PDB file of C-alpha atoms in Angstrom:
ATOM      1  CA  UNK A  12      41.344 -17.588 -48.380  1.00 90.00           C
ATOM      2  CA  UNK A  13      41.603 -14.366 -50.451  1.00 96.00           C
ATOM      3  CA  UNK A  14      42.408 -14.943 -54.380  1.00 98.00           C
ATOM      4  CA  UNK A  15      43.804 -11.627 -56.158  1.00 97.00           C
ATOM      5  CA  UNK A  16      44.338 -12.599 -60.145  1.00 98.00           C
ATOM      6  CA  UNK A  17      46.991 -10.118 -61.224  1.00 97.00           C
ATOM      7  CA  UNK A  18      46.989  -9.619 -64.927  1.00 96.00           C
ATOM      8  CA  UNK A  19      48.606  -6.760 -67.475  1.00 94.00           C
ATOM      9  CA  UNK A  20      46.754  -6.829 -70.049  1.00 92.00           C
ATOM     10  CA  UNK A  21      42.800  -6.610 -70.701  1.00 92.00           C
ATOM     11  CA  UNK A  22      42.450  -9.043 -73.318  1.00 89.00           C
ATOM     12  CA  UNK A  23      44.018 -11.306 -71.009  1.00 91.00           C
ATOM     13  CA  UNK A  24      41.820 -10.945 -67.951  1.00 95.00           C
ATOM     14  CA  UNK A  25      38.061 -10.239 -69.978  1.00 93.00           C
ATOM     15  CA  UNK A  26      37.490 -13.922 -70.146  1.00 93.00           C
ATOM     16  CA  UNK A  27      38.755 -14.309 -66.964  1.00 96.00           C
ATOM     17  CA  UNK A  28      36.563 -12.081 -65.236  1.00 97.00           C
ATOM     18  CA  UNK A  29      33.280 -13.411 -67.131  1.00 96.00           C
ATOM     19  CA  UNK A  30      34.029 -16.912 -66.152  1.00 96.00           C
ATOM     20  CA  UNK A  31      34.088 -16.110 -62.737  1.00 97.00           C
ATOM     21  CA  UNK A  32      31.318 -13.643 -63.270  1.00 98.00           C
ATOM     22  CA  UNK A  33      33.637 -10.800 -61.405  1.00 98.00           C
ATOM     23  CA  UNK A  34      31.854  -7.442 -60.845  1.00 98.00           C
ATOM     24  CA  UNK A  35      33.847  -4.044 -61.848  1.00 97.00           C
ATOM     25  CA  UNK A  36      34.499  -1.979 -59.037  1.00 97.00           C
ATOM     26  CA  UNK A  37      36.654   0.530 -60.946  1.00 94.00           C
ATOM     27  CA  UNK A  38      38.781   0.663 -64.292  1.00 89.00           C
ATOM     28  CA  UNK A  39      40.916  -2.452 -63.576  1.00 95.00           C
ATOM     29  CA  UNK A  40      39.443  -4.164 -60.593  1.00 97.00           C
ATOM     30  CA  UNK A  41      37.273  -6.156 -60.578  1.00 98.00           C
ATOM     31  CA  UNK A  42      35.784  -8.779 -57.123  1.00 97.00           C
ATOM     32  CA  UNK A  43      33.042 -11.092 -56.323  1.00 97.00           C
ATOM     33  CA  UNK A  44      33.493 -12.930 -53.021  1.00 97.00           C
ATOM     34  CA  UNK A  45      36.991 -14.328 -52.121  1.00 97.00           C
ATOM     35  CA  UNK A  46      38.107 -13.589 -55.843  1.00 98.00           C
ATOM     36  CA  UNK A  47      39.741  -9.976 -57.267  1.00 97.00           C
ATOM     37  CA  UNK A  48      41.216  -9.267 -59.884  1.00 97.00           C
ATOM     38  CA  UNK A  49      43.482  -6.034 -61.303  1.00 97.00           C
ATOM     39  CA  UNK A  50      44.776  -5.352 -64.689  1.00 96.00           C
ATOM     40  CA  UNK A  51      48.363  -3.780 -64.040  1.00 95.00           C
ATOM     41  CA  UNK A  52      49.419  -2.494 -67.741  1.00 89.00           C
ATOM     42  CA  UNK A  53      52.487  -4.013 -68.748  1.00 87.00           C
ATOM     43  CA  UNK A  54      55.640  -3.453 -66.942  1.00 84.00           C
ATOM     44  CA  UNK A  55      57.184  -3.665 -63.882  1.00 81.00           C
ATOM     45  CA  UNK A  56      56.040  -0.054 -63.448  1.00 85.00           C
ATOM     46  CA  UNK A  57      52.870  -0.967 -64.032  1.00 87.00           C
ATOM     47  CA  UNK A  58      52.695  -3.498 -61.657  1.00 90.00           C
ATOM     48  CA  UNK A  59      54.211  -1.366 -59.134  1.00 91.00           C
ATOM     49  CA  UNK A  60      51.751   1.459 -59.316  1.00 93.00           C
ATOM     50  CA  UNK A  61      48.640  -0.625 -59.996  1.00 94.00           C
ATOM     51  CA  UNK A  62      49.858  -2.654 -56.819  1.00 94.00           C
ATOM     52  CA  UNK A  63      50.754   0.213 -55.021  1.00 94.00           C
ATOM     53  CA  UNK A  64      47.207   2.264 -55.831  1.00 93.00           C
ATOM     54  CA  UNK A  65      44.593  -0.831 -55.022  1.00 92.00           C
ATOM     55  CA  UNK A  66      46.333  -1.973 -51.771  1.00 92.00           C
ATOM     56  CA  UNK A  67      46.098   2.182 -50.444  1.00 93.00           C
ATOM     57  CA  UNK A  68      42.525   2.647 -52.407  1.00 94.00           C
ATOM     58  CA  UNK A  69      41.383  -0.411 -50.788  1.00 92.00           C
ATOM     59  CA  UNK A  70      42.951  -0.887 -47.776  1.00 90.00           C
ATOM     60  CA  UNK A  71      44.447  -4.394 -48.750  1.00 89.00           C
ATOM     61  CA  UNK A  72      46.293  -6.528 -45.999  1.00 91.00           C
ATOM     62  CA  UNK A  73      49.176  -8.608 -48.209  1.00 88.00           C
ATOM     63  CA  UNK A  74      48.704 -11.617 -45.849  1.00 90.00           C
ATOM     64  CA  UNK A  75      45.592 -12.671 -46.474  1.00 94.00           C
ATOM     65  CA  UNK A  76      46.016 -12.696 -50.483  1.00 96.00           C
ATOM     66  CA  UNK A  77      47.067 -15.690 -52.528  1.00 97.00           C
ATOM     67  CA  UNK A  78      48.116 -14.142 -55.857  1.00 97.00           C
ATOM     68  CA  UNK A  79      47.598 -15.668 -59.131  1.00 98.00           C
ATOM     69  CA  UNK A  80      49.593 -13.936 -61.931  1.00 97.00           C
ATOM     70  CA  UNK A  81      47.994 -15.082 -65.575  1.00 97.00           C
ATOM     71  CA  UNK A  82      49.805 -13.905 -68.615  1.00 94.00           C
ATOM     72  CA  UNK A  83      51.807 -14.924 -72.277  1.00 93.00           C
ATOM     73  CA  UNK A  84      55.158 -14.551 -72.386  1.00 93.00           C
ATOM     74  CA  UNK A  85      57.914 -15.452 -74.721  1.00 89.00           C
ATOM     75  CA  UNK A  86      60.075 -18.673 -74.679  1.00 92.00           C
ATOM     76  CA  UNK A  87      63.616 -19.857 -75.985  1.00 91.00           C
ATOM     77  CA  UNK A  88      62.543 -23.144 -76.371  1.00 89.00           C
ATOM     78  CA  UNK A  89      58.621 -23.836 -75.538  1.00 90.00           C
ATOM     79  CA  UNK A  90      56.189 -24.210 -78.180  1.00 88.00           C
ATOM     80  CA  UNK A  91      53.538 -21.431 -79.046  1.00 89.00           C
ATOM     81  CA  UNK A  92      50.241 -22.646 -76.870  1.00 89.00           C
ATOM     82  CA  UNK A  93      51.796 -24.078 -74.343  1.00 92.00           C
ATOM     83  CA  UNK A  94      50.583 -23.708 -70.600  1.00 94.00           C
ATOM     84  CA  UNK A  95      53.235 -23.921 -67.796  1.00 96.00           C
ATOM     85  CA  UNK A  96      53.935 -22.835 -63.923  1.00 97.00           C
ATOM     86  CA  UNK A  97      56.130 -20.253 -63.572  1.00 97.00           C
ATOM     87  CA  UNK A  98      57.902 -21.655 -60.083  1.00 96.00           C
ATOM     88  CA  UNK A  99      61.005 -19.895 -60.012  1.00 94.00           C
ATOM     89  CA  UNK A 100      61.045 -15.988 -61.064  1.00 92.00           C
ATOM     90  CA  UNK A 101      64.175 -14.007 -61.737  1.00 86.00           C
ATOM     91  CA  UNK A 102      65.420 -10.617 -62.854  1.00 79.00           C
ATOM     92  CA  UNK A 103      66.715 -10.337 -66.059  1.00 74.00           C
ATOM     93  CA  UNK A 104      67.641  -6.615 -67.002  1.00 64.00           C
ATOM     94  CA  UNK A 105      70.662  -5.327 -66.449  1.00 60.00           C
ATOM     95  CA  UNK A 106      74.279  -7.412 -66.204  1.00 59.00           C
ATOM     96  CA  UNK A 107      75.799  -7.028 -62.751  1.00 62.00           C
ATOM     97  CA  UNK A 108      78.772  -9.415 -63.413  1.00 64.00           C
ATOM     98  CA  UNK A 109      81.145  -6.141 -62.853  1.00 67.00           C
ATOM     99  CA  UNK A 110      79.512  -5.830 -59.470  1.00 66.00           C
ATOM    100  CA  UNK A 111      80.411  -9.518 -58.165  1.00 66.00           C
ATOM    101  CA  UNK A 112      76.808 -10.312 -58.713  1.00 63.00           C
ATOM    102  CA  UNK A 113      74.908 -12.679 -60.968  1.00 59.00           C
ATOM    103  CA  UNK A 114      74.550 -11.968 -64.603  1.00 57.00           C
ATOM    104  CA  UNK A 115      70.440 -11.783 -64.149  1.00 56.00           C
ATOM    105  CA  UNK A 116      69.779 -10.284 -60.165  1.00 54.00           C
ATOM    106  CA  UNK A 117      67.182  -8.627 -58.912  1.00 57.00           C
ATOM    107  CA  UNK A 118      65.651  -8.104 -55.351  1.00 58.00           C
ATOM    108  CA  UNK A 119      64.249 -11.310 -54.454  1.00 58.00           C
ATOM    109  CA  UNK A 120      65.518 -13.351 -57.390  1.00 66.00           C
ATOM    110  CA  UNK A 121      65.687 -16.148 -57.433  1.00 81.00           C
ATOM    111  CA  UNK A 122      62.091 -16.171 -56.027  1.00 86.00           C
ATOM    112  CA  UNK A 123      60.572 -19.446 -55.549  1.00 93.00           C
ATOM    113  CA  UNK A 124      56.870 -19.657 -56.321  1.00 94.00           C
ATOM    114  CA  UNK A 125      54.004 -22.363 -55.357  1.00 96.00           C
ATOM    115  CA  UNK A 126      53.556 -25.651 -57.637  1.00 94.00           C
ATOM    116  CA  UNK A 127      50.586 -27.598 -59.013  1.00 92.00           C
ATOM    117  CA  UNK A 128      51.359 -31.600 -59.489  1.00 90.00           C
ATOM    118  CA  UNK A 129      50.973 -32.292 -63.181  1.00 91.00           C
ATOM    119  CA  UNK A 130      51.940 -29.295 -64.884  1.00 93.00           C
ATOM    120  CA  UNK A 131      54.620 -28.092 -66.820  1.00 94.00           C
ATOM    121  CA  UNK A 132      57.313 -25.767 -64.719  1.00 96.00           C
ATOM    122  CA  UNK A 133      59.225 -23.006 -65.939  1.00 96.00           C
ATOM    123  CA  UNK A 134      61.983 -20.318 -64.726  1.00 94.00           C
ATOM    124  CA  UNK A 135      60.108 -16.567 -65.826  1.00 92.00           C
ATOM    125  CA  UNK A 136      62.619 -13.932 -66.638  1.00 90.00           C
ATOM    126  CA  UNK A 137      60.951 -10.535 -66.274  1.00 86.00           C
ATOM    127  CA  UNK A 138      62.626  -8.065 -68.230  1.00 83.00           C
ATOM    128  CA  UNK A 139      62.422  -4.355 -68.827  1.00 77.00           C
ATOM    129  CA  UNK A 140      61.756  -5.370 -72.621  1.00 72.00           C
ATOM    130  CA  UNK A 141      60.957  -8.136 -75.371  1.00 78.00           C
ATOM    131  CA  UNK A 142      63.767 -10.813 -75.005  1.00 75.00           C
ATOM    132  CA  UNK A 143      64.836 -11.326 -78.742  1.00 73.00           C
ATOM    133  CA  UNK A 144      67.684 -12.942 -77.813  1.00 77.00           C
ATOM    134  CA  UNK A 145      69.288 -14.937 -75.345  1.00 79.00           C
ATOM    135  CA  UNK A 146      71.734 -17.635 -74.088  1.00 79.00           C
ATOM    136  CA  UNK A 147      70.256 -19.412 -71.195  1.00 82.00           C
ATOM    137  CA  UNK A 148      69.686 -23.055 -72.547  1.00 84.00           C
ATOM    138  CA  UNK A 149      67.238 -24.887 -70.574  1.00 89.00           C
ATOM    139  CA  UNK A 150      63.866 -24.248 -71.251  1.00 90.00           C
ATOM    140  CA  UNK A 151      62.818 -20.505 -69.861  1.00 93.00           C
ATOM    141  CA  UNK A 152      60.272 -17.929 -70.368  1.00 94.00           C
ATOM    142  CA  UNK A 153      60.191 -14.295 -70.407  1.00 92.00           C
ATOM    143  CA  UNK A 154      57.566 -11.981 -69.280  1.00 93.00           C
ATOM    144  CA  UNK A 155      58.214  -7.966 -67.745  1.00 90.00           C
ATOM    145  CA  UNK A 156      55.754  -8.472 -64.518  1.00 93.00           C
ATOM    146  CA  UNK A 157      56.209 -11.397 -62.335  1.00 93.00           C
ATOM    147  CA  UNK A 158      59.359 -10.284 -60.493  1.00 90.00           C
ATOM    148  CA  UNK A 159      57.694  -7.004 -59.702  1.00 91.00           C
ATOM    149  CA  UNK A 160      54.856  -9.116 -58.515  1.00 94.00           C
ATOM    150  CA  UNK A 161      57.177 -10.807 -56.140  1.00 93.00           C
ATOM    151  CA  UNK A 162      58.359  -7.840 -54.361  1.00 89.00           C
ATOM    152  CA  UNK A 163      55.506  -7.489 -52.894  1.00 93.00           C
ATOM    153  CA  UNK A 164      54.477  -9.766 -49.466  1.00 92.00           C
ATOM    154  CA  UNK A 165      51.591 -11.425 -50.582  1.00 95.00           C
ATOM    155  CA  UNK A 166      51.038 -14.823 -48.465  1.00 95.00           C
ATOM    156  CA  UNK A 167      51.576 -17.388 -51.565  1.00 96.00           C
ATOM    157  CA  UNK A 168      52.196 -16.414 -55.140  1.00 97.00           C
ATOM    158  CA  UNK A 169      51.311 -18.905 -58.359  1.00 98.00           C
ATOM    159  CA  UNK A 170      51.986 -17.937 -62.152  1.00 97.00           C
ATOM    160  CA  UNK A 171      50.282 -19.218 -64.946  1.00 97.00           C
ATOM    161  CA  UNK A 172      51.873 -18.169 -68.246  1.00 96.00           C
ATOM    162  CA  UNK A 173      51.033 -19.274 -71.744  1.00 94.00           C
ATOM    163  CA  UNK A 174      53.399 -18.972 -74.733  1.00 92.00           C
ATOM    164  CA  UNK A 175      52.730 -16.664 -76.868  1.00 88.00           C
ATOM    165  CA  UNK A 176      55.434 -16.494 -79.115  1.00 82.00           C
ATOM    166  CA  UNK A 177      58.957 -18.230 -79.000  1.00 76.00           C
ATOM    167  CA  UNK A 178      62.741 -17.427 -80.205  1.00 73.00           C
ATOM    168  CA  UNK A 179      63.190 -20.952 -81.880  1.00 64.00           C
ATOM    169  CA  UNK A 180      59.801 -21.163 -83.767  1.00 61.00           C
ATOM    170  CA  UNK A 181      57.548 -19.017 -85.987  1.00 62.00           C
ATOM    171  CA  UNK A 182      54.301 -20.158 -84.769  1.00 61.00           C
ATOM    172  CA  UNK A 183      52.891 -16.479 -83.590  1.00 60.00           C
ATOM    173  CA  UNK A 184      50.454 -16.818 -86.334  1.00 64.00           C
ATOM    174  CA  UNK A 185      49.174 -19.852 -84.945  1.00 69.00           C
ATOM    175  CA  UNK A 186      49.055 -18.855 -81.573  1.00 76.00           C
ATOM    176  CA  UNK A 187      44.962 -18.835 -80.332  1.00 80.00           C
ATOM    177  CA  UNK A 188      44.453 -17.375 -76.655  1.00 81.00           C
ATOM    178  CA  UNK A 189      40.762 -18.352 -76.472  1.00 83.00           C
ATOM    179  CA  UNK A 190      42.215 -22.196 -76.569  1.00 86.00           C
ATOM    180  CA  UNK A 191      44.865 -22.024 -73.891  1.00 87.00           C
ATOM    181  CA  UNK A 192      42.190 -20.065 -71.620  1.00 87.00           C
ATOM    182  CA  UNK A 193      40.276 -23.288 -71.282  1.00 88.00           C
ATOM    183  CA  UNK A 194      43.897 -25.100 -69.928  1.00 90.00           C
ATOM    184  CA  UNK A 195      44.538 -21.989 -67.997  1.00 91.00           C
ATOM    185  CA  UNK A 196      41.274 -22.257 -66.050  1.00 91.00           C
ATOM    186  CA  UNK A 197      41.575 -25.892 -64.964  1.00 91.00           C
ATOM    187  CA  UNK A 198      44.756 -24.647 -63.592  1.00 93.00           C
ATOM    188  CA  UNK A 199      43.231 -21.748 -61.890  1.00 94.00           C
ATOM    189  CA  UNK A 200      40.512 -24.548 -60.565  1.00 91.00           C
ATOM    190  CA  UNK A 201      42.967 -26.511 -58.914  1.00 92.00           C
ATOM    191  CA  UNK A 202      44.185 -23.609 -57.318  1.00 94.00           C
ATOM    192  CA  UNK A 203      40.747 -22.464 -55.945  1.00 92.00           C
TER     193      UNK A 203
END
């Protein structure tokens, strides 16, 4: 089995890559055995193109890749630090209630994504922007990648997010990546 972390950010994938002593290939990729890992740039244009280029650079089959998408998002209700599965990804970026369709649609959405027992679950919304505001109610996060991510056919997809910051608390300040890396591993273990 083939492992390909996807991750937008660099500060989010360094530690990532040390712990499992990944080897840089280019820029933003990064392998060692059955384990890659890219570093997208935020946005679903970013994932597209940073997709897009490794799979025709390297001659990637989708099929035999198990994706594992690591990132913070926002939350309307989860506190700062928390670690959760994202198992159900949607669009949420443009209304298309005047079109018959569901307020937040987008190719493949809803998109259902693999579980681990034992951890909290989440619905991602990826959006084209920060969500300041919103009115879904149950507890949801919000990221701008993972329902790019989906579009593509990758054999199984799981997303580990960690909040970063939330619309019903002001615990940014508080909020220490370095300490919800060690949770995020063990996840990433199970996985593996």
């Amino acid at each position: 089995m083939k492992y390909l972390f996807v991750i937008a950010m660099k500060k989010e994938a360094g530690d990532i890559i040390n712990h499992y002593k990944l080897d840089k290939i280019d820029d933003n990729y990064y392998k060692k055995d059955n384990l890659e890992l890219i570093i997208t740039d935020v946005s679903r244009n970013g994932i597209t193109s940073a997709l897009v280029n490794l799979i025709y650079k390297y001659n990637i089959n989708y099929k035999d890749y198990t994706v594992i998408n690591i990132g913070m998002v926002g939350s309307n209700n989860l506190k700062v630090g928390e670690v959760v599965m994202a198992t159900k990804s949607l669009g949420y970026h443009f209304d298309l209630t005047p079109f018959g369709d569901p307020l937040y649609h987008a190719l493949n959405s809803p998109f259902n994504l693999e579980k681990i027992d034992n951890i909290k679950e989440a619905t991602c919304y990826t959006s084209d922007g920060f969500v300041l505001e919103t009115n879904i109610k149950e507890d949801a996060i919000f990221d701008m990648e993972l329902n790019a991510i989906v579009n593509f056919p990758f054999k199984k997809y799981y997303s580990i997010k960690v909040v970063s910051d939330s619309l019903n608390n002001k615990e940014y300040n508080n909020f220490n990546y370095k300490e919800a890396l060690i949770k995020i591993i063990k996840v990433i273990d199970k996985i593996i």
